[in-house]
Coordinates of C-alpha atoms and ligand atoms in Angstrom, one line a residue:
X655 CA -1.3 47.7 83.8
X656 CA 2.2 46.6 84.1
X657 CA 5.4 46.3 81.7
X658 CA 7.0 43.5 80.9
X659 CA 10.4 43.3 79.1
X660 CA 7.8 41.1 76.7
X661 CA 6.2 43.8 76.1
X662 CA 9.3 46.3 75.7
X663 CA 10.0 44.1 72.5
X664 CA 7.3 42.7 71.8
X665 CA 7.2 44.4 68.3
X666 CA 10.9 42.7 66.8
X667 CA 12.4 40.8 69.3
X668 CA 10.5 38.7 71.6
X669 CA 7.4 38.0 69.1
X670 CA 9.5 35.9 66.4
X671 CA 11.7 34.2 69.0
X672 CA 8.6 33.0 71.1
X673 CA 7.2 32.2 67.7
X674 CA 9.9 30.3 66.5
X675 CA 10.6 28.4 69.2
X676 CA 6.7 27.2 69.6
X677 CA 6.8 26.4 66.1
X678 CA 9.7 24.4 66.6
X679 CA 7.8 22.4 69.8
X680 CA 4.8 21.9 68.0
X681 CA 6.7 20.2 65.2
X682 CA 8.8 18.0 67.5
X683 CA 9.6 17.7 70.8
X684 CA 12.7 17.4 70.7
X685 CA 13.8 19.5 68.4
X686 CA 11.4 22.3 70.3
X687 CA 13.9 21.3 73.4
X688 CA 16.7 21.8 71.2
X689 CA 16.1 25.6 70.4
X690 CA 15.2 26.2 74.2
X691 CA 18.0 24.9 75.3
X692 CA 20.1 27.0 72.6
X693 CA 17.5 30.0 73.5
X694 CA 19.0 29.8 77.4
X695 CA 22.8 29.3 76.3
X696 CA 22.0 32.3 74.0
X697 CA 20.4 34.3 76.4
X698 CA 21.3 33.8 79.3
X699 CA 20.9 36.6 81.5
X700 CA 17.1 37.5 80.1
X701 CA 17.0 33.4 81.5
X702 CA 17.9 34.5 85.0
X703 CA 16.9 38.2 85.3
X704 CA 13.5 37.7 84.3
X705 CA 13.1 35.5 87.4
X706 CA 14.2 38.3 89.7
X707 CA 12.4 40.9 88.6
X708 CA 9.3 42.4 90.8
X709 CA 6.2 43.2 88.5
X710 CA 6.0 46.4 90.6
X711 CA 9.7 47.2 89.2
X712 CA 8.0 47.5 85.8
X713 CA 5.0 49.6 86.8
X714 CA 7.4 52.4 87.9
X715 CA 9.5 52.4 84.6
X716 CA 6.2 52.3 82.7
X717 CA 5.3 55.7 84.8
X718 CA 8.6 57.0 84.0
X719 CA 8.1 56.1 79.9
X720 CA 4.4 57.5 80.2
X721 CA 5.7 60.5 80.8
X722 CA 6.7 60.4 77.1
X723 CA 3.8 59.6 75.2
X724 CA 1.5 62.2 73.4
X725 CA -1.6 60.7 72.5
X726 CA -3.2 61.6 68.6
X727 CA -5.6 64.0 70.6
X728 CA -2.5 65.5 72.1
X729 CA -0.5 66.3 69.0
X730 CA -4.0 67.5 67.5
X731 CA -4.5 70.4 70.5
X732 CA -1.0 71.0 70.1
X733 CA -1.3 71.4 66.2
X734 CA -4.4 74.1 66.8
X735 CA -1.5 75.7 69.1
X736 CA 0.9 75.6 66.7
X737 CA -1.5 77.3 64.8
X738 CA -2.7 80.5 66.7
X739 CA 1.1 81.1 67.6
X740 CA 2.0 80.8 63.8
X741 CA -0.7 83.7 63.7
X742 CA 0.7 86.3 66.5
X743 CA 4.1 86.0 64.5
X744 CA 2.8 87.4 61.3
X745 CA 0.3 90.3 62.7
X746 CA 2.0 93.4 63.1
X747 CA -0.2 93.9 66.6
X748 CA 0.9 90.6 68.1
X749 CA 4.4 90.0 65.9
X750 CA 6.7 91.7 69.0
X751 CA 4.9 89.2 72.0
X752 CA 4.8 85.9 70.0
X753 CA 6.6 83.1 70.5
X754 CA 6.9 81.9 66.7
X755 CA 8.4 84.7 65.1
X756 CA 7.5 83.7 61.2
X757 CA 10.7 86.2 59.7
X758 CA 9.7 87.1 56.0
X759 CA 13.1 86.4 54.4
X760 CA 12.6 88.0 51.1
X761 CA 13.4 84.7 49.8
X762 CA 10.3 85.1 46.9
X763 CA 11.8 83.4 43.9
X764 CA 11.9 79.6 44.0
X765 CA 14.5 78.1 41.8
X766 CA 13.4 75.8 38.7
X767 CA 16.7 74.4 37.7
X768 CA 17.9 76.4 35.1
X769 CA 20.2 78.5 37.3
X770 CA 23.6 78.6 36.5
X771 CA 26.7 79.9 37.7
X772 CA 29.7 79.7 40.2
X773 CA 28.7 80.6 44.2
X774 CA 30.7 80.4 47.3
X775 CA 28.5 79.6 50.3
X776 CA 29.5 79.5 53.7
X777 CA 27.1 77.4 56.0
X778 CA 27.4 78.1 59.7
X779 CA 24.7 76.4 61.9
X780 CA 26.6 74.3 64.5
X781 CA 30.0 73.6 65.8
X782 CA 31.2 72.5 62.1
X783 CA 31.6 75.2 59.8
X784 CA 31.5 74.8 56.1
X785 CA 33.2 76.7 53.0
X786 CA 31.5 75.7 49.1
X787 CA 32.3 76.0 45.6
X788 CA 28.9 75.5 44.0
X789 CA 28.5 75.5 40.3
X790 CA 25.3 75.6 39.4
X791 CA 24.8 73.7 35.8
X792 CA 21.3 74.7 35.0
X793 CA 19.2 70.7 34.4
X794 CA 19.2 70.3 38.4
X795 CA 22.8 69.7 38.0
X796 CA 25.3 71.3 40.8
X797 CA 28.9 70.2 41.4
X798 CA 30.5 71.1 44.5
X799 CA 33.5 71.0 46.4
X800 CA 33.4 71.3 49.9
X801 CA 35.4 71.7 53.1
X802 CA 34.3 71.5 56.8
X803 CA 36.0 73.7 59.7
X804 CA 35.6 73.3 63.1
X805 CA 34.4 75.9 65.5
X806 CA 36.4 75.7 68.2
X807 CA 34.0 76.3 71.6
X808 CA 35.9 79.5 72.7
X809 CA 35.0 80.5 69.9
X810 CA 31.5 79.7 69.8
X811 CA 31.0 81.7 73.3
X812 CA 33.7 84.6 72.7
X813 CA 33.8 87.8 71.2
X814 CA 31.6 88.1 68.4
X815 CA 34.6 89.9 65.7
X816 CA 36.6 86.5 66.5
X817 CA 34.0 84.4 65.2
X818 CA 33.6 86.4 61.9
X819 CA 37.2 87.3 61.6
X820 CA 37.6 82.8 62.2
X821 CA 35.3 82.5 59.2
X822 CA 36.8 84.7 56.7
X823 CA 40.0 83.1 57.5
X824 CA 38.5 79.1 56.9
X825 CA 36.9 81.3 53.2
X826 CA 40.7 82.9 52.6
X827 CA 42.1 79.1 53.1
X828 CA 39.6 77.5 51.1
X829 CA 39.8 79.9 48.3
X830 CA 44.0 80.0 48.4
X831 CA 43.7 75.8 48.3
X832 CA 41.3 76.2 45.2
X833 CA 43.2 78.8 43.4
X834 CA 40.1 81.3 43.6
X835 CA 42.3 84.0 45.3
X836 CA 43.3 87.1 42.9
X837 CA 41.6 85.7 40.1
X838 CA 40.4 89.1 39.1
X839 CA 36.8 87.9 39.7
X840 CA 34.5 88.9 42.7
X841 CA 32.7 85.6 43.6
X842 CA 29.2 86.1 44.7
X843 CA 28.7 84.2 47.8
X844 CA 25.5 83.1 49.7
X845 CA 25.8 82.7 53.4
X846 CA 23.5 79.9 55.1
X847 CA 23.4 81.4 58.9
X848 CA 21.2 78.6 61.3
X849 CA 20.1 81.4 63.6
X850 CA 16.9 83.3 64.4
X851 CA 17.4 86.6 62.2
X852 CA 14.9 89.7 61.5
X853 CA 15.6 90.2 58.0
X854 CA 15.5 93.3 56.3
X855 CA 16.2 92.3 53.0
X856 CA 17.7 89.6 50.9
X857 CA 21.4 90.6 52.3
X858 CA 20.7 91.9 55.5
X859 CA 19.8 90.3 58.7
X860 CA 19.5 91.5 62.6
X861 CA 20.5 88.4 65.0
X862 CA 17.5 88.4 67.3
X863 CA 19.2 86.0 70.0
X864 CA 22.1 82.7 69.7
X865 CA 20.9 79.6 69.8
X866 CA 22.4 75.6 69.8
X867 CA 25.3 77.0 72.7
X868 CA 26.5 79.6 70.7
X869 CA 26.6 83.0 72.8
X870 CA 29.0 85.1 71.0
X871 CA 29.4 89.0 72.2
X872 CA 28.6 91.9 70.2
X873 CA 26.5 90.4 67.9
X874 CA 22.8 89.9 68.6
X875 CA 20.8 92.7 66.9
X876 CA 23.7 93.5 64.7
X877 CA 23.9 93.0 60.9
X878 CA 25.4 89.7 60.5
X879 CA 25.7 90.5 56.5
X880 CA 28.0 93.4 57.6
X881 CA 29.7 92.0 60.5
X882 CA 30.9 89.0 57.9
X883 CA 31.4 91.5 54.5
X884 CA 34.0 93.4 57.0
X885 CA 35.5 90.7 57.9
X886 CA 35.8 89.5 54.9
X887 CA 37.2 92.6 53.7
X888 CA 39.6 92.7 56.2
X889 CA 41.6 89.8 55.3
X890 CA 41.2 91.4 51.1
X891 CA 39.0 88.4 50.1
X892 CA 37.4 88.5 46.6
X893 CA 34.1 87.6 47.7
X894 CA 30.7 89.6 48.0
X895 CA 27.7 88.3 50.6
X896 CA 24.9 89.1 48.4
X897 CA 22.1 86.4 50.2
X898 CA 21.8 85.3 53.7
X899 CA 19.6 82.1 54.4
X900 CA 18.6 80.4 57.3
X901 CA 19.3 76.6 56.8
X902 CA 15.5 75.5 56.3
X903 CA 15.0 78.3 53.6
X904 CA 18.5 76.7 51.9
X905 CA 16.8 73.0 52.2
X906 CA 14.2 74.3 50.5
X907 CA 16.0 75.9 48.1
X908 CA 18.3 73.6 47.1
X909 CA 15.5 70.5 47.0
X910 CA 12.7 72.9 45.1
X911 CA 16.0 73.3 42.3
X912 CA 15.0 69.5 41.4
X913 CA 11.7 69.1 42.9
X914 CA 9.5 72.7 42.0
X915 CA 6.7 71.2 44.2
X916 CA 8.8 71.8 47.0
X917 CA 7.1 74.2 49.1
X918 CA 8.3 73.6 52.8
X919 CA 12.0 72.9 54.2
X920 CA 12.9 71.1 57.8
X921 CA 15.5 70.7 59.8
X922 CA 16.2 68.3 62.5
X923 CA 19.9 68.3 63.3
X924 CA 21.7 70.4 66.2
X925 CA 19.2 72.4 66.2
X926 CA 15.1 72.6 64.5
X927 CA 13.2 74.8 62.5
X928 CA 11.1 75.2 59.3
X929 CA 10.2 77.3 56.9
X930 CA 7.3 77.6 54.0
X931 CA 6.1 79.5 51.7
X932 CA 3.8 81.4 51.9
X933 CA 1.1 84.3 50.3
X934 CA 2.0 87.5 51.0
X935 CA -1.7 88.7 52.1
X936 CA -1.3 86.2 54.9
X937 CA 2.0 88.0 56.0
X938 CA 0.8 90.9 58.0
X939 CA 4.5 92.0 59.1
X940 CA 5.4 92.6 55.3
X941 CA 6.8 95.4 54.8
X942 CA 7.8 95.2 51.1
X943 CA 6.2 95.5 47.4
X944 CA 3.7 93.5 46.4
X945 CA 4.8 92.8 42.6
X946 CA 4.9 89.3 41.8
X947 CA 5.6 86.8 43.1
X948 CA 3.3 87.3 45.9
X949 CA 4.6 85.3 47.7
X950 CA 8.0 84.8 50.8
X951 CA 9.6 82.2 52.3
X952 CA 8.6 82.1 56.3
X953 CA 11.6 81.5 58.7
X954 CA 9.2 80.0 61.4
X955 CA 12.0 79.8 63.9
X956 CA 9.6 76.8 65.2
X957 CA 12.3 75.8 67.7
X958 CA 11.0 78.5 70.0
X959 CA 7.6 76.9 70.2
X960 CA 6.5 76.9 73.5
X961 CA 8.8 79.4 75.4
X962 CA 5.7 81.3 76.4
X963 CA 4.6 77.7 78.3
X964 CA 2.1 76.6 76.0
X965 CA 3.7 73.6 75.5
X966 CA 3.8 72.9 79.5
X967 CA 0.9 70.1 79.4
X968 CA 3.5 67.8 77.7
X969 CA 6.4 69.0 79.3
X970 CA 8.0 66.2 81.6
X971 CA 10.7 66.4 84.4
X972 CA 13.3 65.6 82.3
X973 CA 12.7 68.5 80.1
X974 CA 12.4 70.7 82.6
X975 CA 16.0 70.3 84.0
X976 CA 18.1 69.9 80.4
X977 CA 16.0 73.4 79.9
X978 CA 17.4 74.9 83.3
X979 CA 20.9 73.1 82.9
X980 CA 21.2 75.1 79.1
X981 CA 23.0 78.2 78.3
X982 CA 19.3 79.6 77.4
X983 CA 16.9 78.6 80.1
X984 CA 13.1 79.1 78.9
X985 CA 14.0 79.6 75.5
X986 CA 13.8 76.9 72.4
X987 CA 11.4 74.8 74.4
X988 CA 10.2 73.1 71.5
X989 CA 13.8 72.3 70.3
X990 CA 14.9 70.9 73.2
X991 CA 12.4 68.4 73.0
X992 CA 13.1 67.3 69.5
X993 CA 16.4 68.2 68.7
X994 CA 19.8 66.5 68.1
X995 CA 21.6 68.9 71.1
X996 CA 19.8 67.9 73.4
X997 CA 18.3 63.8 72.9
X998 CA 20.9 62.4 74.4
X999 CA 20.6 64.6 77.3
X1000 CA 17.0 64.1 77.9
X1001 CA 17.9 59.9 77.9
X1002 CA 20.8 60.7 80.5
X1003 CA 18.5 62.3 82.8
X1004 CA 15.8 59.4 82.6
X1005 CA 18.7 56.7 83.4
X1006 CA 20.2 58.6 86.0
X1007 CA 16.2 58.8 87.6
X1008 CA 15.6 55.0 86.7
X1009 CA 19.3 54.2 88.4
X1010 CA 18.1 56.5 91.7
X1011 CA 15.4 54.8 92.0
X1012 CA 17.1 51.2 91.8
X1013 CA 14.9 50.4 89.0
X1014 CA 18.2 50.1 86.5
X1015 CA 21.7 48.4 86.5
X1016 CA 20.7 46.7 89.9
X1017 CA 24.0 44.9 89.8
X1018 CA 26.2 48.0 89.5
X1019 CA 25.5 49.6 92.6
X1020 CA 29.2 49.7 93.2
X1021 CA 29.9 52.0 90.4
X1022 CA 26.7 54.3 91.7
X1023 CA 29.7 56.7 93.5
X1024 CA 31.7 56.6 90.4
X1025 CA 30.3 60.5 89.4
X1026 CA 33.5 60.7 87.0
X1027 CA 31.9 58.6 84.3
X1028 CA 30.2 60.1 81.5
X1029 CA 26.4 58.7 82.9
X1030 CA 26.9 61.3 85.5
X1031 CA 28.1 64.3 83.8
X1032 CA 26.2 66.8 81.7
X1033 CA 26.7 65.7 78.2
X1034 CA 27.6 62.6 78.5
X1035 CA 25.3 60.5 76.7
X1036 CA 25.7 61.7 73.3
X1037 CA 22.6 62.0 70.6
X1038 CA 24.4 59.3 68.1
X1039 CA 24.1 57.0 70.9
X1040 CA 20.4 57.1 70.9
X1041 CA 20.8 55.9 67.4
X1042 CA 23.4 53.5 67.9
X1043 CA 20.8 51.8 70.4
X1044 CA 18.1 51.8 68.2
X1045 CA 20.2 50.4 65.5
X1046 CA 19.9 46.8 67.6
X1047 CA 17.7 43.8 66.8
X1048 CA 17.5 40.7 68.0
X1049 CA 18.8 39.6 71.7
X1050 CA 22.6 40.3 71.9
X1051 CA 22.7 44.1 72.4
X1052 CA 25.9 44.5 70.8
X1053 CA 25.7 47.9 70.3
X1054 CA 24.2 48.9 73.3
X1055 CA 26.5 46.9 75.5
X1056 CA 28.9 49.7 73.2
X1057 CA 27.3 52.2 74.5
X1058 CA 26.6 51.4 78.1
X1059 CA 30.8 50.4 78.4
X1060 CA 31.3 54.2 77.2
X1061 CA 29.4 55.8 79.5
X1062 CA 30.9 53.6 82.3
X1063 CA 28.5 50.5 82.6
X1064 CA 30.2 47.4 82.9
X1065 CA 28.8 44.0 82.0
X1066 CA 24.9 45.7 81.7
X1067 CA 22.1 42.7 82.1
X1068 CA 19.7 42.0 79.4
X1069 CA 17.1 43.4 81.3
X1070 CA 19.0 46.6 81.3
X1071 CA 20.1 46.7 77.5
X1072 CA 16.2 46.3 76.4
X1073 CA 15.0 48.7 79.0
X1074 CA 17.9 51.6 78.3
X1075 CA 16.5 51.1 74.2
X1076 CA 13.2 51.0 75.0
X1077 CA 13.9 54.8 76.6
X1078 CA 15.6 55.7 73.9
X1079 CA 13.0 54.8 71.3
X1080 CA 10.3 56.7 73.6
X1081 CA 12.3 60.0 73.3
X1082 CA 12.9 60.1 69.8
X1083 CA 9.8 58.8 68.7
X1084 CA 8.3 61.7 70.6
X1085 CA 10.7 63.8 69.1
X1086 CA 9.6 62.5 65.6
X1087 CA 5.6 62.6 66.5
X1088 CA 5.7 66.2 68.0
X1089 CA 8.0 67.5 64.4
X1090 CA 5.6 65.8 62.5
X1091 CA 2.6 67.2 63.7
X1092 CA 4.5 70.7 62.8
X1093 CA 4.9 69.8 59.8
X1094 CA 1.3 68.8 59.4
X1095 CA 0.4 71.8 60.1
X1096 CA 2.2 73.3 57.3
X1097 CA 1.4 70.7 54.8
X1098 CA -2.2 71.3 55.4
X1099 CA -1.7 74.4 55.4
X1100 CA 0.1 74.9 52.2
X1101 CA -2.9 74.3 50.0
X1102 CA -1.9 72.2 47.2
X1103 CA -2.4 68.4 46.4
X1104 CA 1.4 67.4 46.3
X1105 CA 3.4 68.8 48.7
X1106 CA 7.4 67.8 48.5
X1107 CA 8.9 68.9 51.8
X1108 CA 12.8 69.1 51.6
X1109 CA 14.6 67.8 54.9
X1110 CA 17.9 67.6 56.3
X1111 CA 20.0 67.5 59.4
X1112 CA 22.1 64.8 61.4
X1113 CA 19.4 63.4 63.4
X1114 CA 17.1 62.9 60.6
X1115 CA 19.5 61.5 58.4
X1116 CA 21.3 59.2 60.8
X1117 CA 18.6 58.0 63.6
X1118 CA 16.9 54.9 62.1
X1119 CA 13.2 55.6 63.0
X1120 CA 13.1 59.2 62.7
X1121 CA 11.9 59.3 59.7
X1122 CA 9.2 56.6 59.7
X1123 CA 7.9 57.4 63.3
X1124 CA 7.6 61.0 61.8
X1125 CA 5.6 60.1 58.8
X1126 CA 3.5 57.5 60.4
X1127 CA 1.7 60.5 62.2
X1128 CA 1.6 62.9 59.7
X1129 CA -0.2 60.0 57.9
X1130 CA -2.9 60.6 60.6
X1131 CA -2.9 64.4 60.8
X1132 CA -2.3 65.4 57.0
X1133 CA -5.8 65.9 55.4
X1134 CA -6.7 63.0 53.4
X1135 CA -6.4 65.0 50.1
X1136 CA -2.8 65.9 50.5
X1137 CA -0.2 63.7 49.3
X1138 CA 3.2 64.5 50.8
X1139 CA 6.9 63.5 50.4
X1140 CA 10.2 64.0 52.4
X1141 CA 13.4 64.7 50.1
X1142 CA 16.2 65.1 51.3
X1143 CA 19.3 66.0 49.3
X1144 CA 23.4 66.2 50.1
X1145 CA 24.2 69.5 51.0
X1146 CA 21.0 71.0 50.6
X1147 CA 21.5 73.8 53.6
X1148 CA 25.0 75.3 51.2
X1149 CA 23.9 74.4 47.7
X1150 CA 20.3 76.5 48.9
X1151 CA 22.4 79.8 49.5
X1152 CA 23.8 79.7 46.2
X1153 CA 21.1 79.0 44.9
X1154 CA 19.1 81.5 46.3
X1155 CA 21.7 84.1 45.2
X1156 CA 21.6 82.4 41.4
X1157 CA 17.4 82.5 41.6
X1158 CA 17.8 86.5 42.7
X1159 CA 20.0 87.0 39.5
X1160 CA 17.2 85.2 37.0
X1161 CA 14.5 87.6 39.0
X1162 CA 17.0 90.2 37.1
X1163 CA 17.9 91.7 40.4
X1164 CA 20.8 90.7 41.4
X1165 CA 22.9 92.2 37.4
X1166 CA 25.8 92.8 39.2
X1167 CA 25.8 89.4 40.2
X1168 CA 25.3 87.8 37.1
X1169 CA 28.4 89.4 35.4
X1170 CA 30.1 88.5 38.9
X1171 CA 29.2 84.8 38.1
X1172 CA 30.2 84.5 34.6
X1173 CA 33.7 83.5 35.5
X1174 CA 35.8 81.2 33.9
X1175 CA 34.4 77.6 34.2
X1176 CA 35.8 76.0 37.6
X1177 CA 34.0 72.1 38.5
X1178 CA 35.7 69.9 41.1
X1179 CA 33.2 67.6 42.6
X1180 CA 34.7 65.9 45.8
X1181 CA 32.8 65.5 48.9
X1182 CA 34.3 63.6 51.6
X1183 CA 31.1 61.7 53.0
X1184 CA 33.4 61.6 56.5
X1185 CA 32.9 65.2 57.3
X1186 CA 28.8 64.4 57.4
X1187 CA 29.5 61.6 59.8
X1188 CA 31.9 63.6 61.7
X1189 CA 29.2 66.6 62.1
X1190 CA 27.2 63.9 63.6
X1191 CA 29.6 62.8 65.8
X1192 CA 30.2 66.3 67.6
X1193 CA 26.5 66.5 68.2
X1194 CA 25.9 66.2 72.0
X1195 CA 24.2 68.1 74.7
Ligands
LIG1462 C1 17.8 78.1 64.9 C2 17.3 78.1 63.5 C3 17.8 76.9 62.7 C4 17.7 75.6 63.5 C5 18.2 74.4 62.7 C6 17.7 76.7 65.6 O1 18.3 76.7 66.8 O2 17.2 79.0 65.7 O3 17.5 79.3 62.9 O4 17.2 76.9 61.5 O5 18.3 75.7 64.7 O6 19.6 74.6 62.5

């Protein structure tokens, strides 16, 4: 069976034009010459390229984009996978082999609204870094103010005591520029760390290995709680870390503090992950009391699905080499074939390979030696490109022309422009089909009749398919019986920390805290919806 550039559009572009302008022949003839003659001026190239192209041109991108596609069946085996590995992680016999590592986070008390109080979070999941005022109102309500630091890459890579020592310095200058310095109060804060961690309780957490490039020294099976309370300390900052969350247990969080059927958080930014909750009978690894509730949060740390290479059947060549070219070979498999770090990589590669093979941009084979521009180098193709393509309709390209001129493609066919998106919609709906058949798993899994899952992260929030691709097959795979929905709110991954902290205090745990809390009242709400498209912008492999 061969593909046509027909057929590459078929769904929104080719369909109505071909439509329309039959419609417009059968009505008249000459107005039906009319719009094919302003159909050629319009498109001209598509006029002429179509012509040239060899049908056995099209068979060999078709192999290439087959390479892509999981069937149902597919994302059912992998599902029953998903499943067994889900298992190892929480027996104590298999726990130290498996894959999934399903961390209890002693996260057991889910918010219902009424918290209240003034937190300071500090979110660190990516190259951005962000500092938070959260005042929790009680009624859902939270007002924040925010501010977003960048982690510079030295950083991100050096000594471990620089990067803590670089975060309580963005807290001290947050805190100075909000007055919150030497107020005499000792703010509790809640500290949303986007990393695989062994918890041992609710403020206390072993780094079990970097992920998303960072690689810092000294710090992987060390206390992070500790490492960032001494840093804080350092700089005499009037601040106690009394709850560390991964980002998925503070999307969670922060969406189950307005929606209390919230039972499941995802991410799909930088990096992936999710994280439910779950009985504690099912939790072998607990180690813990068993008082009510009986039940914790699960870090899945999902991203690492895979890494033992029981994900290989789906694996293609493309995912093979952005794993090798990483800076954690054979870890995260399942990450790096969903996640915002490393999309745009993945499309790079399959250019380049379509290029090689003469199959793409036949009229730039002068620029083929060019190996400065961004097509050639690792990187180079950026994840918010693979949306900006998607974001096209019609026959003008405009934004992928954009994009192609950036990456060093001058003057790109029509041919090319609808072939470079149709790559880019096989890769992230992929991307979208295999995270929703995770998260079928977990909404089946979960129990309950309505299950609100809270999601977040650039690539979710920006792409414009993500979402639909990934609920158009959990629509298949979520038992009939289940109704589900995706929530996401702003700020979910910060606001979860405190509340997390705030939901601790009403547990009647966390006294110290409460009296901490009780400050004077402090509200400014400004959040500067740049910094969210900036954090998207740095996203690349
Ligand atoms: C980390 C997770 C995190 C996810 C999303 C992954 O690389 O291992 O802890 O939740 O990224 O930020």
């Amino acid at each position: 069976m061969s593909l046509n550039i027909a057929q590459i559009l078929h769904d929104d572009l080719i369909t109505p034009m071909v439509r329309k302008t039959a419609y417009g022949l059968a009505t008249t003839c000459i107005l039906g010459a009319a719009v094919y003659a302003g159909y050629c001026v319009a498109a001209p190239e598509k006029h002429i390229i179509r012509q040239h192209r060899h049908p056995e041109l099209n068979d060999q991108i078709e192999k290439v984009v087959d390479s892509l596609k999981i069937t149902d069946d597919q994302l059912i085996h992998i599902m029953h996978i998903l499943e067994e590995e889900m298992s190892a992680g929480l027996s104590p016999i298999t726990h130290k082999q498996a894959t999934v590592k399903m961390f209890p986070t002693y996260v057991r008390n889910i918010p219902n609204g009424t918290e209240v109080g003034q937190v300071l979070a500090l979110d660190l999941g990516g190259t951005n870094f962000r500092v938070l005022l959260i005042d929790l109102r009680g009624n859902a309500r939270v007002e924040l103010t925010s501010k977003i630091f960048v982690i510079p890459q030295s950083i991100m890579i050096g000594d471990g005591r620089h990067l803590f020592c670089h975060l309580a310095e963005c807290l001290y200058d947050f805190m100075l520029k909000e007055n919150l310095l030497r107020t005499g109060i000792c703010y509790p804060l809640g500290f949303t760390f986007s990393f695989p961690c062994r918890q041992e309780g609710l403020a206390s957490a072993r780094l079990t290995s970097w992920t998303k490039g960072f690689s810092c020294s000294g710090v992987v099976n060390e206390d992070v709680v500790k490492l960032l309370q001494e840093a804080i300390n350092e700089k005499g900052i009037n601040a106690k870390c009394v709850a560390l969350v991964n980002d998925t247990v503070g999307t969670l969080m922060a969406c189950a503090y307005k929606d209390p059927a919230t039972a499941i958080g995802l991410i799909l930014g930088t990096g992936t992950n999710a994280c439910y909750i779950e009985n504690l009978d099912k939790v072998g690894t607990w180690n813990s009391d068993y008082d009510e509730p009986k039940q914790v949060i699960i870090n899945m740390e999902w991203g690492a699905f895979g890494d033992n290479g029981r994900l290989n059947l789906i694996r293609t060549k493309y995912d093979e080499e952005v794993d090798l070219s990483s800076i954690n070979p054979g870890k995260q498999i399942f990450e790096k074939m969903i996640s915002g770090m490393y999309m745009g990589e993945i499309v790079r590669l399959i250019i380049l390979d379509l290029l090689q093979q003469e199959l793409l941009f036949l009229g730039h084979r002068d620029t083929y030696g060019d190996y400065k521009t961004p097509l050639y180098n690792r990187g180079g193709f950026y994840t918010k490109f693979v949306s900006t393509v998607e974001t096209d309709e019609g026959i003008k390209f405009s934004n992928t022309r954009r994009v192609l001129e950036d990456i060093g493609i001058h003057n790109p066919t029509y041919d090319d422009c609808a072939i470079v998106q149709h790559i880019c919609r096989q890769v992230s709906k992929r991307a979208a089909r295999l995270a929703g058949a995770g998260l079928a798993v977990l909404v089946n899994r979960i129990g309950k009749s309505d299950v609100t899952v809270g999601v977040d992260g650039s690539l979710y929030r920006y792409h414009p398919r993500f979402k639909r691709n990934m609920e158009r097959c959990m629509e298949t795979l979520v038992n009939k019986d289940v109704k589900f929905a995706l929530e996401t709110i702003p700020d979910a991954s910060g606001i979860g920390a405190a509340v997390t902290a705030a939901a601790e205090c009403r547990s009647g745990k966390g006294a110290a805290m409460v009296a901490c809390v009780a400050g004077k009242p402090y509200l400014v709400n400004s959040i500067v919806s740049d910094e969210e498209t900036a954090d998207y912008e740095k996203i690349n492999s």
